[in-house]
Coordinates of C-alpha atoms in Angstrom, one line a residue:
Chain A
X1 CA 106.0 136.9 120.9
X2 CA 107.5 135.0 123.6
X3 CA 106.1 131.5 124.4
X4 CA 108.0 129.2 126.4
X5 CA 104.7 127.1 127.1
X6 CA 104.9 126.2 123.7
X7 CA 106.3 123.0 122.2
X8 CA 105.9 120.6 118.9
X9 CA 106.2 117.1 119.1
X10 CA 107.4 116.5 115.5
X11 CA 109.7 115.2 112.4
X12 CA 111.2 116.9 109.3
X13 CA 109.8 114.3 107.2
X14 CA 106.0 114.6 108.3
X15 CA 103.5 117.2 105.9
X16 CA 101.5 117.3 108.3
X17 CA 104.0 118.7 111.1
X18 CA 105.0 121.4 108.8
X19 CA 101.5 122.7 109.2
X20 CA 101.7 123.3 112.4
X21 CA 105.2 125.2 112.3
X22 CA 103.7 127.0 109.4
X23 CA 101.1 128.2 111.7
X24 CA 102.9 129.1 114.8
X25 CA 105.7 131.1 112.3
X26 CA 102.7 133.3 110.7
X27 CA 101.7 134.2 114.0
X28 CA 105.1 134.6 115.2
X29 CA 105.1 132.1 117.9
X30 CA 108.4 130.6 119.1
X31 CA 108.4 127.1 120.3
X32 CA 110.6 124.1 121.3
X33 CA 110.7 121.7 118.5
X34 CA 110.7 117.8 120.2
X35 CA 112.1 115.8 117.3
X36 CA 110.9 111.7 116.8
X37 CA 113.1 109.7 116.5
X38 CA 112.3 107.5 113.4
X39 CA 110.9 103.8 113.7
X40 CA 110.4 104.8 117.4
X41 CA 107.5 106.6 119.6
X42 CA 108.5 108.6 122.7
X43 CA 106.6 108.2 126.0
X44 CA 105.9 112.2 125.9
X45 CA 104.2 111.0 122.5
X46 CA 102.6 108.3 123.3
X47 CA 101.2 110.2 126.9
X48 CA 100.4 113.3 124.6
X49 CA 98.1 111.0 121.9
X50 CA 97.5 107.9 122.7
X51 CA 94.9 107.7 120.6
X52 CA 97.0 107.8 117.1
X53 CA 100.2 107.6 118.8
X54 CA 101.2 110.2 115.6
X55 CA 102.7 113.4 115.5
X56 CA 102.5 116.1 115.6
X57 CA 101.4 116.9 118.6
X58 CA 101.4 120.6 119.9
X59 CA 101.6 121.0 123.9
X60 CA 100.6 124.6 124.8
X61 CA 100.5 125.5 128.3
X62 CA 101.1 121.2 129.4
X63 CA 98.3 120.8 127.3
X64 CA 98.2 118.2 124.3
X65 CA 96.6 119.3 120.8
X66 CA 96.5 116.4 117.9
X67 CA 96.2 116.1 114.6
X68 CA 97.7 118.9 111.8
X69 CA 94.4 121.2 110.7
X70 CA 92.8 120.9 114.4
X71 CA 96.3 122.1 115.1
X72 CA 96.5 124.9 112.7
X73 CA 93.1 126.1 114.0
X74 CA 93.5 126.2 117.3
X75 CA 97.0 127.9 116.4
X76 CA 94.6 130.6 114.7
X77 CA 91.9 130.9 117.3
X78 CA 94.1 131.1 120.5
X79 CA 96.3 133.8 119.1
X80 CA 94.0 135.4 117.0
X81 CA 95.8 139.0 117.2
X82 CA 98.2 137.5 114.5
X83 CA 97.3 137.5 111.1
X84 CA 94.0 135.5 110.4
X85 CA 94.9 131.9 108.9
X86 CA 91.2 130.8 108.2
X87 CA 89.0 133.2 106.3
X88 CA 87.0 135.4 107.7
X89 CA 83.7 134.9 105.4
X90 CA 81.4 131.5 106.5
X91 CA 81.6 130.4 103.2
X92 CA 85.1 130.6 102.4
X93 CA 86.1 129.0 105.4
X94 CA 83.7 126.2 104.2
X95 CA 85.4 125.9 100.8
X96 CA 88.9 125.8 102.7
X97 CA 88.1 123.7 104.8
X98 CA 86.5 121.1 102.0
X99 CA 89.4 120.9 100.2
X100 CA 91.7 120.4 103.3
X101 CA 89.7 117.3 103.9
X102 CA 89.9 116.3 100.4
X103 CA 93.7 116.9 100.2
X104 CA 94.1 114.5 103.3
X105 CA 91.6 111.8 102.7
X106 CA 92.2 111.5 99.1
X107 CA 94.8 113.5 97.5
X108 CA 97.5 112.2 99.5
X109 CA 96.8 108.8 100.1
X110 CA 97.0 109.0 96.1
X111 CA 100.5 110.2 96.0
X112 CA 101.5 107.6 98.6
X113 CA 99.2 104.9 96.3
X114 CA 102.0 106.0 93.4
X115 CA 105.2 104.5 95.5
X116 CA 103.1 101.5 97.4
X117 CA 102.1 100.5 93.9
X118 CA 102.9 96.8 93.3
X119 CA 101.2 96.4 90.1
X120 CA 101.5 99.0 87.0
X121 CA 98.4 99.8 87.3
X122 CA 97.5 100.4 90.5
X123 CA 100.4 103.2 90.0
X124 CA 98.9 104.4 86.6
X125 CA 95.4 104.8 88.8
X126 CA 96.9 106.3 91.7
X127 CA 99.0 108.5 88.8
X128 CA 95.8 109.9 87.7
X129 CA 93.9 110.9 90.5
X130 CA 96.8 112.9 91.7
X131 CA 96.3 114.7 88.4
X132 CA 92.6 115.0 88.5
X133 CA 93.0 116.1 92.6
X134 CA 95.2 119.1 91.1
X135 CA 93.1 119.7 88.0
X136 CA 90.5 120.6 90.8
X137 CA 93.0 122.4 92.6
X138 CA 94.0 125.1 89.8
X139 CA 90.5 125.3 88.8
X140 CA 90.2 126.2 92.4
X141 CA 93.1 128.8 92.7
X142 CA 91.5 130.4 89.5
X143 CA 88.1 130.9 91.7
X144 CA 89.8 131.9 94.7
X145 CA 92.2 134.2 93.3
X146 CA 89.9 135.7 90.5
X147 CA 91.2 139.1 92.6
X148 CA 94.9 137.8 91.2
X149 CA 96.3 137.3 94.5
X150 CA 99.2 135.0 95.0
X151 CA 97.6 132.6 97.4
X152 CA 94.2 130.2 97.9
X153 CA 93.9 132.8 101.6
X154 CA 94.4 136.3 99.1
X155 CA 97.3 138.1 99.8
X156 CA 98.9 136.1 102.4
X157 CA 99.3 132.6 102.9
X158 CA 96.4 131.0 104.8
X159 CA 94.2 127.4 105.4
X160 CA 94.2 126.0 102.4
X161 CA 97.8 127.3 101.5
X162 CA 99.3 125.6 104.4
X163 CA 96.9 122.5 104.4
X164 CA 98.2 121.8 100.3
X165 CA 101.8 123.2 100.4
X166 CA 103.2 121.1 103.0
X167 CA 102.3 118.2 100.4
X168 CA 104.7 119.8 98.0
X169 CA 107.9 118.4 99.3
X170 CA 106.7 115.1 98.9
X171 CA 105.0 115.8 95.7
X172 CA 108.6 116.7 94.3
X173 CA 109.5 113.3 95.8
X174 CA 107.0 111.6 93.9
X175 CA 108.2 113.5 90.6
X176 CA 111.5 112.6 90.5
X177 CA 111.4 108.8 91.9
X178 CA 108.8 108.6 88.8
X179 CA 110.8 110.5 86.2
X180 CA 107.6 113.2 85.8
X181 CA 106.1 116.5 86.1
X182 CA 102.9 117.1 88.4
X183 CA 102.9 120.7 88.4
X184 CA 103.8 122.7 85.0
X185 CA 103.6 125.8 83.8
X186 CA 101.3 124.6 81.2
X187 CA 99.0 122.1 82.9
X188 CA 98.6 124.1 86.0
X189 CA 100.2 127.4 85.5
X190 CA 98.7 128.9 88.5
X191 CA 99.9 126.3 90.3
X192 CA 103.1 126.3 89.3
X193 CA 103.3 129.9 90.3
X194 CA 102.0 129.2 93.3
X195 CA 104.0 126.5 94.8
X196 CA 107.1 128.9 94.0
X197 CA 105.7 131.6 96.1
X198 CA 104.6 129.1 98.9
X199 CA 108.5 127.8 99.2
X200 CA 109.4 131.0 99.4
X201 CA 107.3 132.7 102.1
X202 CA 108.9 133.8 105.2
X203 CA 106.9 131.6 107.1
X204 CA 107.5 128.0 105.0
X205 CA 111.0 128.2 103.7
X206 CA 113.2 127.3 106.4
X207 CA 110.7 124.2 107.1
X208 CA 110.4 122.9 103.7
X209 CA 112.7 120.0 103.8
X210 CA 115.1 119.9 100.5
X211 CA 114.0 117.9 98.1
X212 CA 117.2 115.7 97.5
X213 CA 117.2 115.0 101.5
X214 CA 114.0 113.6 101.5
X215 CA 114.5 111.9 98.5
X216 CA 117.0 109.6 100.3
X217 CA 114.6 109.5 102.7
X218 CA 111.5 108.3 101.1
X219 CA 114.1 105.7 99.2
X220 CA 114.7 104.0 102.5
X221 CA 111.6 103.9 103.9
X222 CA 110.1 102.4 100.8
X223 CA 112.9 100.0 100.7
X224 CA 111.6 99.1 104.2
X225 CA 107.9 98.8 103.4
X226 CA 108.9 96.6 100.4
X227 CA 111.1 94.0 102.4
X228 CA 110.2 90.4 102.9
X229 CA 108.8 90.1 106.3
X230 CA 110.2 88.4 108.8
Chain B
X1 CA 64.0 132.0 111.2
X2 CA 62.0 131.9 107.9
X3 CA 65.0 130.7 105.0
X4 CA 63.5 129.7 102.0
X5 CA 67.3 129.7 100.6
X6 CA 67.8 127.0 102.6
X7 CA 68.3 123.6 100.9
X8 CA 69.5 120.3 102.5
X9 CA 70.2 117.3 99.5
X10 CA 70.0 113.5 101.9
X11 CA 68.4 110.8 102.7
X12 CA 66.8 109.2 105.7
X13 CA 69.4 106.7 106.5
X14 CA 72.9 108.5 106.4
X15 CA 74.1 109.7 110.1
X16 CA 76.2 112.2 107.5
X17 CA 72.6 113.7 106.7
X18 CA 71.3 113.9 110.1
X19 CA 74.1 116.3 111.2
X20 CA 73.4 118.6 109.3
X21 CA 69.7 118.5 109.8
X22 CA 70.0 118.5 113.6
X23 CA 72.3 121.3 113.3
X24 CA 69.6 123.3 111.5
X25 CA 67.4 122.5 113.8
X26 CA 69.1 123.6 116.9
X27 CA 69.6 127.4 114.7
X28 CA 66.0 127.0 114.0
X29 CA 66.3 127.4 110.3
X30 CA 63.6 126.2 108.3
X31 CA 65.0 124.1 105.0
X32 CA 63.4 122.3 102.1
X33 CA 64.8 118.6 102.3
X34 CA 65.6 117.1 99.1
X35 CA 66.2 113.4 99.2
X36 CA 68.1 111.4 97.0
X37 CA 66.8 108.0 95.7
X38 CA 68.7 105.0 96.6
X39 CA 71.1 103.6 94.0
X40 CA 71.1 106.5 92.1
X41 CA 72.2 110.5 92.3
X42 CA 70.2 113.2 91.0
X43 CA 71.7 115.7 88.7
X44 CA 71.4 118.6 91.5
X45 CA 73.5 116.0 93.4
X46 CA 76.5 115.7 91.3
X47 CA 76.4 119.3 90.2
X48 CA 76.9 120.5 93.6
X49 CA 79.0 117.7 95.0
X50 CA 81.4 116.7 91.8
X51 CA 84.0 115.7 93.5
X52 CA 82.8 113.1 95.9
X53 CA 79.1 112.9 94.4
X54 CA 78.0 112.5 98.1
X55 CA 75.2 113.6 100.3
X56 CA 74.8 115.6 102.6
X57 CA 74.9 118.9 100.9
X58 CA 73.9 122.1 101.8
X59 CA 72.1 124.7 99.5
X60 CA 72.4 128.3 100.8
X61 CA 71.7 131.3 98.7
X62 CA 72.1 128.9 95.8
X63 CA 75.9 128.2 97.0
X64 CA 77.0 124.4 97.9
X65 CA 78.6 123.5 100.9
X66 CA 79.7 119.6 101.1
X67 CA 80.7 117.0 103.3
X68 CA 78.9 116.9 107.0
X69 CA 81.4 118.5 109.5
X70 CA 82.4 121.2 107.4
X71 CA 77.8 122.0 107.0
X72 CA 77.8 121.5 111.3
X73 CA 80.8 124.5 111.3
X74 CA 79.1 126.4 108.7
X75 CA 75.7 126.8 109.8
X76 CA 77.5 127.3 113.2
X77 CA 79.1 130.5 112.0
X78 CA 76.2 131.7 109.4
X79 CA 73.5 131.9 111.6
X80 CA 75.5 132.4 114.5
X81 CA 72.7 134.3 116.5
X82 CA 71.5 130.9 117.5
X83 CA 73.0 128.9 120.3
X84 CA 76.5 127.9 119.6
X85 CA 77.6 124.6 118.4
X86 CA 81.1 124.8 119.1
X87 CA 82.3 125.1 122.1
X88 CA 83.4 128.8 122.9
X89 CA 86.8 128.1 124.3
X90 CA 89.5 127.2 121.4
X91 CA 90.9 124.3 123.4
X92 CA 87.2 122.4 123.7
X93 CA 87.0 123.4 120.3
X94 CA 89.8 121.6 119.1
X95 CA 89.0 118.5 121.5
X96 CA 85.8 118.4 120.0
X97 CA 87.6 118.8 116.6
X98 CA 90.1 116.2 117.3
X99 CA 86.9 113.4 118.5
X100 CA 84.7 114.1 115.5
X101 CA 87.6 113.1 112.9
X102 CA 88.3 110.1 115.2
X103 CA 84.6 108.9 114.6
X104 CA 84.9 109.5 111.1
X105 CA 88.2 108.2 110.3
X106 CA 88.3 105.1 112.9
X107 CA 85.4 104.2 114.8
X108 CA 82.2 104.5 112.1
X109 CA 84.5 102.3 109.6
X110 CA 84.8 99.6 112.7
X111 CA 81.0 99.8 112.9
X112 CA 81.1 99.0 109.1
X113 CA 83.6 96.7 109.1
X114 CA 81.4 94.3 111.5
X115 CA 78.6 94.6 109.1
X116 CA 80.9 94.3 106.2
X117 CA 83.7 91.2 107.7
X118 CA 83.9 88.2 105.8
X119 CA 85.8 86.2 108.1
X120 CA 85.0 86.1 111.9
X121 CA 88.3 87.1 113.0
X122 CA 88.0 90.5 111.1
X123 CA 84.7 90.8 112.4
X124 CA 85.6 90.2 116.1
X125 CA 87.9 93.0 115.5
X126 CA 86.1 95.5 114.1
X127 CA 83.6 94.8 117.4
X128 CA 87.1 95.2 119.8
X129 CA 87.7 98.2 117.9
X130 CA 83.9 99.7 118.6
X131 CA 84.4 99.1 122.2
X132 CA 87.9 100.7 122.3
X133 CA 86.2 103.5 120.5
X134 CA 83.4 103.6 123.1
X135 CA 85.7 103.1 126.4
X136 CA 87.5 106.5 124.9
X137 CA 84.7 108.2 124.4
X138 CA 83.1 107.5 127.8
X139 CA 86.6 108.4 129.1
X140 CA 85.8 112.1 127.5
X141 CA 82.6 112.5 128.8
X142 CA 83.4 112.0 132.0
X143 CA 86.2 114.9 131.5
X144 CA 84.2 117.3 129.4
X145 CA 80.9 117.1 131.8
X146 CA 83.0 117.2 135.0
X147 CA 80.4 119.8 136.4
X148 CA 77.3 116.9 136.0
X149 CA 76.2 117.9 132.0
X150 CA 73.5 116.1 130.1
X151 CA 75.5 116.3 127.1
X152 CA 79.7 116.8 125.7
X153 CA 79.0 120.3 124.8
X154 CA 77.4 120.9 128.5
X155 CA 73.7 121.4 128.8
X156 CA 72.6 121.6 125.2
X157 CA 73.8 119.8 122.3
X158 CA 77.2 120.9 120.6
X159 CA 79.4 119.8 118.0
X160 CA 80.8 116.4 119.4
X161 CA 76.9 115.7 120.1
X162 CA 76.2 116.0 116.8
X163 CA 78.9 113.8 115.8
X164 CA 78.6 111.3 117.9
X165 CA 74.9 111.0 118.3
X166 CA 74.4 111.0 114.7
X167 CA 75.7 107.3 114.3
X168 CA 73.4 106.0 117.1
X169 CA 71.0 104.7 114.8
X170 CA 73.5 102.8 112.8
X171 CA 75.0 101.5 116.6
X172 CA 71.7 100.2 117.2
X173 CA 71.5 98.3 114.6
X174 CA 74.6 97.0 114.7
X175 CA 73.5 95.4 117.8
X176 CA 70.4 94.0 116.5
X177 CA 72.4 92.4 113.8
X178 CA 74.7 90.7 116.2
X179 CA 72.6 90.0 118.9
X180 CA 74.9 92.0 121.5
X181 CA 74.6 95.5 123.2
X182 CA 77.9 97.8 122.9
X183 CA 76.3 101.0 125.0
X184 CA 74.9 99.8 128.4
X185 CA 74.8 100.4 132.3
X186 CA 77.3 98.9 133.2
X187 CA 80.2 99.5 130.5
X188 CA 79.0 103.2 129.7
X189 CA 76.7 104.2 131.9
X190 CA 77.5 108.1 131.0
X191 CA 77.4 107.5 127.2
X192 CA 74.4 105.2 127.8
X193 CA 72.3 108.0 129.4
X194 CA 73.9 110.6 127.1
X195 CA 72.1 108.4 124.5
X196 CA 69.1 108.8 125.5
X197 CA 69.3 112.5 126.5
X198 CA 70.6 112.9 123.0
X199 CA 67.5 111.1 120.8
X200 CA 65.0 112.7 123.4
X201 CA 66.1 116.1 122.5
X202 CA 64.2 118.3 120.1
X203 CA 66.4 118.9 118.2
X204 CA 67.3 115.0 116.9
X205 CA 64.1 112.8 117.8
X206 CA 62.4 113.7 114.6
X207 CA 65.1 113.4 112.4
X208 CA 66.5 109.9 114.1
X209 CA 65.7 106.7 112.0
X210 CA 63.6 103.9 113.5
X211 CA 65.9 101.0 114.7
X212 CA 63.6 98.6 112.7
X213 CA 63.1 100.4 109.4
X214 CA 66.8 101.0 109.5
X215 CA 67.7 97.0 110.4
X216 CA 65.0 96.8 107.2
X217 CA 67.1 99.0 105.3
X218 CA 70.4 97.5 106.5
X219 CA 69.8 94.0 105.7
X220 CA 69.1 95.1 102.0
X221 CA 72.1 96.8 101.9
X222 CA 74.4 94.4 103.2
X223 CA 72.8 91.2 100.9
X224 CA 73.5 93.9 97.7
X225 CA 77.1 94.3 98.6
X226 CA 77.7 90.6 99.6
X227 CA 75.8 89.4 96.3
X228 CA 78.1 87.8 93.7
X229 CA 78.6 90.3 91.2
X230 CA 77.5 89.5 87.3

């Protein structure tokens, strides 16, 4: 599907921007990617949310939509004659859209607790409710995909797919700047399975960023965070 | 609508609660309200919330569905015979999306912050970050009742109502506490007679807390958390 009226104000390095490309990709929608510069805003950005100043941002039709899962529904709402990204049962969509929230407002800020860490055990705490967050999150799978389908959405990737798998580039980050495993084929087999076949989807692989590159990456901006201020 | 598999877990004081319950009422659902005791959580409570051990939640057909804006969508789209909560277009749905998270995320924790501030120059701006919320949202209702509504989701009560309107109790007292007034005539006239549109309607007056038994409540509150710990 052609859509020239369709743009995404964005970064490689931001989770949350790769929800909306996942999105528009599973519904086949082609769009202009406007890449940030990092450390600065751009006035589109900053006229587009001024709010959060933030990306991403999706303009459709000159028309500014913010913040990652309001994007990723409206994606699936306005061009609902692509595959369905939300559930269709009430409940379901209730349950996806309770662990999205979760994921965001406590998962994450967890894995970004384990490099902000100043004090061992801050990290150590911040270690362990990233594993508790995806203790919940196999026991969850197992639930969801009782029907042994490969994803959280059944068959095909869907909400709660695209809401948790865009954390996994930045989870591998985390694992290797700590020297540890998160997700293994013993502690959260289904997991582990599932992550693989998330990377490897049509719709997720060429906008995963490599692991190594963001690596380097997160090294700086840490490095940044961490320096004296002036 | 007779629903005697209807269940609501809250209390009287928690703008989280009062979504859901105005919600209901605006589907007409009949629901048995089980309220939590303060300072502790009932065993039905952490059962059917266990990760966030947090009311509101909603019992339907003996299935849990937590935290407030995902219950508002749900009963939404379960009883969706009734009038419609969300708005109907995907782009107003998404604006009204993108406005609730922004009261959750920013503008309630200002509110709290106030209450909450040690030091006066935290306090004073968590108040300039209540007004900034404000100015914003009078900016929005001005857009999204162009055509002369009563309310954001045009002449009945929608999502961002619900949202919004929830916390007005809370706002109030607020401005008891401090002895200042953050929704007037002058600075918000639209927000300041959606306000009182809002707590007039059916659907909310019996459900919104007193001002005064709130303050009551609020002081207590606020001299627990500010008490020296043992």
């Amino acid at each position: 599907m052609a859509n020239n009226d369709v743009k995404l104000i964005g970064a490689w390095t931001s989770p949350y921007v790769m929800r909306a490309q996942i999105a528009l990709n599973l519904k086949s929608i082609k769009y202009e990617f406007l890449a940030e510069k990092t450390g600065s805003k751009s006035e589109l950005l900053l006229k587009s949310n001024p709010v959060h100043k933030k990306i991403p941002v999706l303009i459709h039709d000159d028309k500014p939509i913010c913040e990652s899962l309001v994007i990723v529904q409206y994606i699936d709402e306005v061009w609902s004659s692509g595959p369905s990204i939300l559930p269709s049962d009430p409940y379901d969509r209730a349950i996806a859209r309770f662990w999205a929230a979760y994921l965001d407002d406590k998962w994450f800020p967890a894995i970004k607790g384990i490099g902000m860490a100043k004090e061992e055990e801050a990290r150590k705490a911040a270690i362990e409710q990233v594993r508790q967050g995806l203790a919940y999150l196999e026991e969850e799978f197992v639930k969801s995909s009782s029907k042994g389908k490969d994803f959280f959405g059944g068959d095909k990737i869907g909400y709660l797919d695209i809401a948790f798998g865009c954390f996994l580039g930045w989870l591998r980050v985390t694992e290797k700047m700590n020297n540890m495993k998160f997700l293994d084929e013993i502690k959260t087999p289904n997991l582990f399975k599932w992550a693989e076949k998330f990377c490897a989807d049509d719709s997720v692989k060429d906008v995963m960023p490599d692991t190594d590159k963001l690596l380097e990456f997160a090294k700086i901006l840490i490095a940044k965070i961490r320096a004296p201020q002036n």
